[in-house]
Short mmCIF file of C-alpha atoms in Angstrom, two decimals:
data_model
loop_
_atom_site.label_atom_id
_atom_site.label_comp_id
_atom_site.label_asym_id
_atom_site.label_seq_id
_atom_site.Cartn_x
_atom_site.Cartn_y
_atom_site.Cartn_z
CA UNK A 1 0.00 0.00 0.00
CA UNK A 2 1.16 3.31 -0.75
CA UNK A 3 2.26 5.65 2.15
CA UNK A 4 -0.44 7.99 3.22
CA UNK A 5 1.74 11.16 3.87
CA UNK A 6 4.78 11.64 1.77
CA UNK A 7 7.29 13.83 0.50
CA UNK A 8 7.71 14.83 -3.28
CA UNK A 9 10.79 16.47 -3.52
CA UNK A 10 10.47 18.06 -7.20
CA UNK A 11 7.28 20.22 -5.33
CA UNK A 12 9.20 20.64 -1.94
CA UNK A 13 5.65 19.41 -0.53
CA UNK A 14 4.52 17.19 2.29
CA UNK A 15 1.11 15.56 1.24
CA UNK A 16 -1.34 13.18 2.26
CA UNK A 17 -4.72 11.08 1.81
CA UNK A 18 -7.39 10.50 3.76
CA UNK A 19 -11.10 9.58 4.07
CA UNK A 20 -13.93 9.87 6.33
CA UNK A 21 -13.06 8.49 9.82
CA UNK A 22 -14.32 5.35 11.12
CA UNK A 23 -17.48 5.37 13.54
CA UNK A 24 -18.72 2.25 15.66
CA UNK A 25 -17.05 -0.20 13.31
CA UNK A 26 -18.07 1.40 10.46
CA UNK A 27 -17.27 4.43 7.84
CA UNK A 28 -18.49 7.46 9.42
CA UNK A 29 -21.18 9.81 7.50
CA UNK A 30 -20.12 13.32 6.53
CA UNK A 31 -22.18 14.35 9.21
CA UNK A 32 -21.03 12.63 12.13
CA UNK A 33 -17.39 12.97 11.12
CA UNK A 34 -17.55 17.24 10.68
CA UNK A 35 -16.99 19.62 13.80
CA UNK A 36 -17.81 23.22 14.00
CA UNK A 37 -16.73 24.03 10.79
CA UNK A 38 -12.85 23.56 11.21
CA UNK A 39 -12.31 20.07 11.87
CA UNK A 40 -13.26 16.57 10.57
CA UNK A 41 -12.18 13.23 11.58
CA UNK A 42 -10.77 11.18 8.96
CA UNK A 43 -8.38 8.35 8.95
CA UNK A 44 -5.30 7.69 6.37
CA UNK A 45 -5.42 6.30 3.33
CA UNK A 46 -2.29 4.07 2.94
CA UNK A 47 1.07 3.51 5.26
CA UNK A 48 2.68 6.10 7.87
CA UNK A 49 6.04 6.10 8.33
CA UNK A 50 7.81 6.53 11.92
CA UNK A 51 11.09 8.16 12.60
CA UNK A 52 12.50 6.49 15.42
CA UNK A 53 13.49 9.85 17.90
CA UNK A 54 17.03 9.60 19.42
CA UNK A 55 18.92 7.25 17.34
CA UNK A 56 20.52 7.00 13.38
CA UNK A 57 20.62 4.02 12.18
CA UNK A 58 23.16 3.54 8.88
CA UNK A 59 21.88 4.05 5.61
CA UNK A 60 20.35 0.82 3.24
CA UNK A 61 20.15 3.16 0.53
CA UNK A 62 20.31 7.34 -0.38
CA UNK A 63 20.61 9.55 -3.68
CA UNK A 64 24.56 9.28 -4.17
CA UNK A 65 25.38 12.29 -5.60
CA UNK A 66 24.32 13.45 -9.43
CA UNK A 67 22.01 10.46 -8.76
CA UNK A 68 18.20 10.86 -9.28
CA UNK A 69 17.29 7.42 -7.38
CA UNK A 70 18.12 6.05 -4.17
CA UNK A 71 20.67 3.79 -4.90
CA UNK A 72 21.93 0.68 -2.15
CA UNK A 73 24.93 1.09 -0.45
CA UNK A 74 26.65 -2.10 -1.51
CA UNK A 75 26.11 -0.77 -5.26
CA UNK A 76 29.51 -0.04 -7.05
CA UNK A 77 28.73 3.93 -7.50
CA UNK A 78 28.65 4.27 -3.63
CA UNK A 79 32.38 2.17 -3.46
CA UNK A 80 33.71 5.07 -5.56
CA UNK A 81 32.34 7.76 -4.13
CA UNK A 82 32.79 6.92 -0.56
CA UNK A 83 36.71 5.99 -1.55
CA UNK A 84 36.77 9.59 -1.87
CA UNK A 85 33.74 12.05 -1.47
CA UNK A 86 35.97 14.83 -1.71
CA UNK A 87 37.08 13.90 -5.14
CA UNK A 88 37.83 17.29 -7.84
CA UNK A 89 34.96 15.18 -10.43
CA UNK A 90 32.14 15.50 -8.01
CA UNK A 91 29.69 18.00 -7.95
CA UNK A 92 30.73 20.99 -5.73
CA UNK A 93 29.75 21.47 -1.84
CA UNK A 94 27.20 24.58 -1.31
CA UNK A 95 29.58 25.72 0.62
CA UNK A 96 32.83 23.81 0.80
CA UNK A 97 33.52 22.02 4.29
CA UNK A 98 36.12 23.73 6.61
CA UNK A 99 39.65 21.05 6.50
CA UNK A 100 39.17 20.25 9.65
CA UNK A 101 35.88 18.54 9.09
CA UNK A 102 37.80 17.07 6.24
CA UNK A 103 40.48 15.61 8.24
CA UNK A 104 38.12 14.16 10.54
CA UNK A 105 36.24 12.02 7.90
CA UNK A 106 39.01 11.07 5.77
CA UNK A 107 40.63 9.82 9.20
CA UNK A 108 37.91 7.62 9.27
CA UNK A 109 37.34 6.42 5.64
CA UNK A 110 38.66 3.29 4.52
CA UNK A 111 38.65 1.58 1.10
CA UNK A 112 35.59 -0.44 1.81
CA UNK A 113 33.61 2.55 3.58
CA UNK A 114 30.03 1.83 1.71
CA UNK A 115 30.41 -1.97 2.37
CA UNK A 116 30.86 -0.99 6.02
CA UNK A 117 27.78 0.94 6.18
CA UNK A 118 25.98 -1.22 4.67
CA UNK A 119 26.90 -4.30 6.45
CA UNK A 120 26.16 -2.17 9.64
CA UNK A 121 22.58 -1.00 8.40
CA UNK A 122 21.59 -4.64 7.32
CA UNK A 123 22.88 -5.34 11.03
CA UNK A 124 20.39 -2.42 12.49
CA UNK A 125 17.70 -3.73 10.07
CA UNK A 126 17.36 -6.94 11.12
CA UNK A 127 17.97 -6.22 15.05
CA UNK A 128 15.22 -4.16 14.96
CA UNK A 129 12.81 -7.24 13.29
CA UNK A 130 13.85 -9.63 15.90
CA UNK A 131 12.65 -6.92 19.03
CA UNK A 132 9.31 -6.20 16.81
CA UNK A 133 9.25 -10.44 16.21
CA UNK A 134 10.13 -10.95 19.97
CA UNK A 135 7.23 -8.96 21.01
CA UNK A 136 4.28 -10.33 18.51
CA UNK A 137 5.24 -13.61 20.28
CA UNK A 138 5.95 -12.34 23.93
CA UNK A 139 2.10 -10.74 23.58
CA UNK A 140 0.38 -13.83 21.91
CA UNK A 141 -0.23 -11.29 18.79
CA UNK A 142 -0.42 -12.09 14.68
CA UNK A 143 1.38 -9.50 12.78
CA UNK A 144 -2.30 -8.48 11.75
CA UNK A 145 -3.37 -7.83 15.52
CA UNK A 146 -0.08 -6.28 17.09
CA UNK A 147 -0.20 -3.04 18.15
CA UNK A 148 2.43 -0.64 18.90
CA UNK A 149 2.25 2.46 21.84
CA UNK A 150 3.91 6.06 20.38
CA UNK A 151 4.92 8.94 22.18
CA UNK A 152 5.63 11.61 20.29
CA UNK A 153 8.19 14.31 20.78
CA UNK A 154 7.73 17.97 20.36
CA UNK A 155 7.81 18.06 16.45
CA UNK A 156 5.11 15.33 15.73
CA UNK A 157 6.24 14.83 12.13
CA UNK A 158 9.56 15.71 9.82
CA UNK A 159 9.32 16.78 6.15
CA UNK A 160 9.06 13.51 4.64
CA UNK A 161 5.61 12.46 6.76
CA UNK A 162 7.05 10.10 9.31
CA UNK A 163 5.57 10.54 12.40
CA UNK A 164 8.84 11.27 14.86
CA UNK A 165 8.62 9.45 18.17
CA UNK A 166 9.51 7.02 20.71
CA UNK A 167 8.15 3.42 20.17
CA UNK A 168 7.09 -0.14 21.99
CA UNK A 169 4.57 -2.56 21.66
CA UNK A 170 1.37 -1.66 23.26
CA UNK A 171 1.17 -3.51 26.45
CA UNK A 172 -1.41 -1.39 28.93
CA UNK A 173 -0.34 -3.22 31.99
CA UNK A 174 3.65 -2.56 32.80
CA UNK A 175 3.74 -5.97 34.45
CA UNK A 176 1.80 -8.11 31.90
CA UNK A 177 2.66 -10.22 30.29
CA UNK A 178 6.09 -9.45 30.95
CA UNK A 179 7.97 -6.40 32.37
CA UNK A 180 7.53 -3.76 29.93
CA UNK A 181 10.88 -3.35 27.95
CA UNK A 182 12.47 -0.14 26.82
CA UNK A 183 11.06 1.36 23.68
CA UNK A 184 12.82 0.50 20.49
CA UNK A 185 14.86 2.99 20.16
CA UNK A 186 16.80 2.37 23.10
CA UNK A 187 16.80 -0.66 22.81
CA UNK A 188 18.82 -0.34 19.67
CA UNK A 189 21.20 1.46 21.31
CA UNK A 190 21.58 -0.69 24.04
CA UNK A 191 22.28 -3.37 21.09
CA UNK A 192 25.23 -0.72 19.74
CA UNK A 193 23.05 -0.92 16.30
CA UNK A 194 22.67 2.70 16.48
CA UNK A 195 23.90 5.82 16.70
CA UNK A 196 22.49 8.30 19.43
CA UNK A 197 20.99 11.09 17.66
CA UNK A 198 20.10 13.45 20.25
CA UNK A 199 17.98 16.46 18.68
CA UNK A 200 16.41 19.43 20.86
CA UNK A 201 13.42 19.33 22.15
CA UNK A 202 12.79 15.73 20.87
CA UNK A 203 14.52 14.05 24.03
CA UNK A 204 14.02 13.75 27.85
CA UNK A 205 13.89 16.26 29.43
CA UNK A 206 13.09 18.86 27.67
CA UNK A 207 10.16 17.42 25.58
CA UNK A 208 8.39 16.61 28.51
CA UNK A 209 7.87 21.04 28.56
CA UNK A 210 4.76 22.35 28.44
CA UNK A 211 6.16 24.90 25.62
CA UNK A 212 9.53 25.33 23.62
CA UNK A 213 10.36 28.40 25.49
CA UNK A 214 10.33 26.83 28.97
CA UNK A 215 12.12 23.59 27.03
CA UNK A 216 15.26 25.83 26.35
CA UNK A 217 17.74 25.23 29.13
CA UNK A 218 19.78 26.95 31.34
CA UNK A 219 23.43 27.73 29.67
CA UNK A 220 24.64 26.94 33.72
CA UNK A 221 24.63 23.30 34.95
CA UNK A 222 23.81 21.73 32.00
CA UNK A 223 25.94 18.91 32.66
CA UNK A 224 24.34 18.34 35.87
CA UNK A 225 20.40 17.95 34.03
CA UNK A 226 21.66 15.57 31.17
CA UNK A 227 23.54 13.29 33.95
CA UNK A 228 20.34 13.50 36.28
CA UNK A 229 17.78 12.71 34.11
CA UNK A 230 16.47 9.47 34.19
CA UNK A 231 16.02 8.61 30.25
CA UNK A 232 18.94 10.33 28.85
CA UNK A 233 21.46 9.25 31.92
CA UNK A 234 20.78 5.71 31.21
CA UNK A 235 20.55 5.91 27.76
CA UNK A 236 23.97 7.75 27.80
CA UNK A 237 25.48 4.77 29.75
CA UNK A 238 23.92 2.18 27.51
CA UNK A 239 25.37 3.92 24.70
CA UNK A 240 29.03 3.75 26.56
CA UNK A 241 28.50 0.27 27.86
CA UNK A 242 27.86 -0.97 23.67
CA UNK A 243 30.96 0.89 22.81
CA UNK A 244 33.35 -0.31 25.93
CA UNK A 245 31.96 -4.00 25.24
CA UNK A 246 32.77 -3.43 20.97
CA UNK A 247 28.73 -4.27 20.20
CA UNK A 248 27.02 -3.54 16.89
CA UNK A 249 28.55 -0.43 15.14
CA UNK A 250 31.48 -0.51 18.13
CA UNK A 251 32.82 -3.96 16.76
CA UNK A 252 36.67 -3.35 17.33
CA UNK A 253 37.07 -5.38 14.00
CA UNK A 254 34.64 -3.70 11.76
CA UNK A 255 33.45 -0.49 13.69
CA UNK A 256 31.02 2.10 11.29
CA UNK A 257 33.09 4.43 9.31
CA UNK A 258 31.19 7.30 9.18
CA UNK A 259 27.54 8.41 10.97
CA UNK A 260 24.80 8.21 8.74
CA UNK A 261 23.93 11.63 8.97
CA UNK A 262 27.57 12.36 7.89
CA UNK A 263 26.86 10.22 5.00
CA UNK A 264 23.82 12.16 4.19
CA UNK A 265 25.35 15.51 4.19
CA UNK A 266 28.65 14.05 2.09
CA UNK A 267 25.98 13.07 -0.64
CA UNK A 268 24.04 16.44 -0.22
CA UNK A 269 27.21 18.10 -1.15
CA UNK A 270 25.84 20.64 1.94
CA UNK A 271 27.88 21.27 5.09
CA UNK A 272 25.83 20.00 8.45
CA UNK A 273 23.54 22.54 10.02
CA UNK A 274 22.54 21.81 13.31
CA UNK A 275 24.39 23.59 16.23
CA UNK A 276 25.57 21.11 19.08
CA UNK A 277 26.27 21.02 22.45
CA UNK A 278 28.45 19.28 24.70
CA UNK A 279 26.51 17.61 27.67
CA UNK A 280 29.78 16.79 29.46
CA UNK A 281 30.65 20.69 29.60
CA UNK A 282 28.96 23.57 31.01
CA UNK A 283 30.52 26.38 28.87
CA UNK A 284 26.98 27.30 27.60
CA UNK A 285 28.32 27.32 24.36
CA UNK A 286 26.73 25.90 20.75
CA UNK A 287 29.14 24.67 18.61
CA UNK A 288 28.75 25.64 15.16
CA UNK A 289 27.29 22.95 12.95
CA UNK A 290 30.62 22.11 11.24
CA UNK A 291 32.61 21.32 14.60
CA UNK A 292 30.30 18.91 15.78
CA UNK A 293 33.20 16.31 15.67
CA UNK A 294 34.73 17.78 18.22
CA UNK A 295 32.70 16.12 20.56
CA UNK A 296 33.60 12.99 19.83
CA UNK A 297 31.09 10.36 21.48
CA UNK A 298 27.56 10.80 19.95
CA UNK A 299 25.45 10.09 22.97
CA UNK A 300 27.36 13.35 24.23
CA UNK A 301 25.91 16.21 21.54
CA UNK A 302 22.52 17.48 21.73
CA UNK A 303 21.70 19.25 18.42
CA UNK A 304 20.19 22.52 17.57
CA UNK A 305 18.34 23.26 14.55
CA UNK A 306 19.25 26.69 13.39
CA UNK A 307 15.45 28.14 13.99
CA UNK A 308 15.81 27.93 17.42
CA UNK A 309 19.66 29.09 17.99
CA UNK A 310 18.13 32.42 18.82
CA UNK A 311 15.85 31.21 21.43
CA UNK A 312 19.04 29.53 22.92
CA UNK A 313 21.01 32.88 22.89
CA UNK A 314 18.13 34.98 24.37
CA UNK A 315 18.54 32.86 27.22
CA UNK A 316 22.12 33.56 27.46
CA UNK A 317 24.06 30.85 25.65
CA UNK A 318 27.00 31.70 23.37
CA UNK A 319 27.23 30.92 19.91
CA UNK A 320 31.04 30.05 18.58
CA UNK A 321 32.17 32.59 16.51
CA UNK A 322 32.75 31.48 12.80
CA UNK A 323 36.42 30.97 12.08
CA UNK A 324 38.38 33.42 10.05
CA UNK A 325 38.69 33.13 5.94
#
């Protein structure tokens, strides 16, 4: 079935289908499905997708650059681009990437960089089948009757219609039938099949705000809130516990190259955008997109989209100043 919100990237437009919502186990009349003029209940026609919030997985496929499909990672074209993204035949950055950026990927690049990422995203895939598998069976559920619970961050949906959230199967009683586990995403990161992706306000604590203003920290002691929150201090450690025991992506042998959003902005040809901060320091400072490497552990940035540095510096953190030339 065909997705029921999706992107079209020649019109720059988010779309969708719906029809008429359901009503006592039945389609609903115009009638009963219309309120006051401004709202009517309808359900979607077709698929959703779901972002999982707080992790990157690697890539299965992406547009490679000068590339009008999405193209596998174990294809050829990625082997030769990846060998060398910053290669004088490919099509220019929008703004070329500073050389220390450039030192920090080519550090990491090896010959067989797209067969790496896509050994790892295989890896991610099929981790992430076995917890959905797991649970069908663990809650005496067909694929056809499973049900899954979603809470959703602050943004409820990116540009390309997935809902963005945090998700589990739907098990009303914590205790029954088993201990509820931890949602998905974390456990993929407890796994070391993904990469903490930590984006503001999308994460404990701060999406638990009543509004984005009161979500936007303090620049003092912010150390102290990311270590004492519940959710993102364990998470944090199960992050570090995958890496210091060489799990998943952290395999001493074949550890991920690059971070999938590094591989996405490499094939943009666009330099990364999102501010960071450090949530081992307390210099209330934001990084500037480009220097997000040097914080080198990924459970330890929290990103910034660029609408809301300003909010950030209102309340009196510092931006770092752009380097000269």
């Amino acid at each position: 079935m065909a997705r029921a919100i999706r992107f079209n990237d020649r019109t720059n437009l988010t779309s969708g289908v719906a029809s008429l919502g359901s009503r006592m186990m039945r389609q609903g009349t115009v009638a009963e499905q219309t309120h006051d003029g401004d709202t009517v209940i309808v359900r979607a026609v077709g698929d959703v997708g779901v972002r999982l919030l707080g992790i990157d997985t690697p890539e299965i496929s992406f547009r490679a650059p000068g590339e009008t499909r999405f193209l596998e990672l174990n294809d050829p074209i990625w082997s030769k681009f990846l060998s060398d993204p910053f290669g004088e035949s490919l099509p220019k950055f929008s703004k070329p990437l500073p050389e220390g950026l450039r030192r920090w990927l080519r550090g990491r690049l090896r010959p067989d960089a797209s067969a790496n990422h896509y050994r790892h995203a295989r890896a991610a895939e099929l981790a992430l089948e076995r917890e959905i598998s797991g649970d069908i069976k663990v809650m005496k559920k067909t694929e056809e009757t499973f049900e899954m619970f979603m809470v959703f961050g602050y943004e409820i949906m990116d540009g390309y219609g997935r809902f963005l959230c945090f998700i589990n199967r739907n098990q009303p009683n914590r205790l029954l039938p088993t201990p509820r586990p931890l949602s998905y995403n974390e456990r993929l990161l407890k796994l070391g099949q993904a990469c903490a992706y930590f984006i503001w306000p999308n994460v404990n604590p701060w999406r638990k705000r009543a509004s984005i203003l009161e979500a936007v920290p303090s620049p003092r002691g912010m150390k102290r809130q990311a270590l004492l929150d519940e959710s993102l201090g364990r998470i944090r450690r199960d992050v570090a516990a995958a890496r210091a025991a060489h799990r998943g992506i952290f395999d001493a042998m074949d550890p991920l190259q690059i971070e999938p959003f590094e591989l996405r902005f490499l094939a943009r040809r666009s330099r990364p955008t999102r501010w960071v901060i450090d949530l081992n320091a307390d210099d209330g400072l934001l990084l500037r997109p480009e220097h997000y490497y040097r914080i080198p552990h990924a459970e330890d940035r929290l990103f910034v989209s660029p609408e809301h540095v300003a909010m950030f510096v209102e309340r009196g953190w510092k931006r770092e100043p752009a380097e000269a030339g």
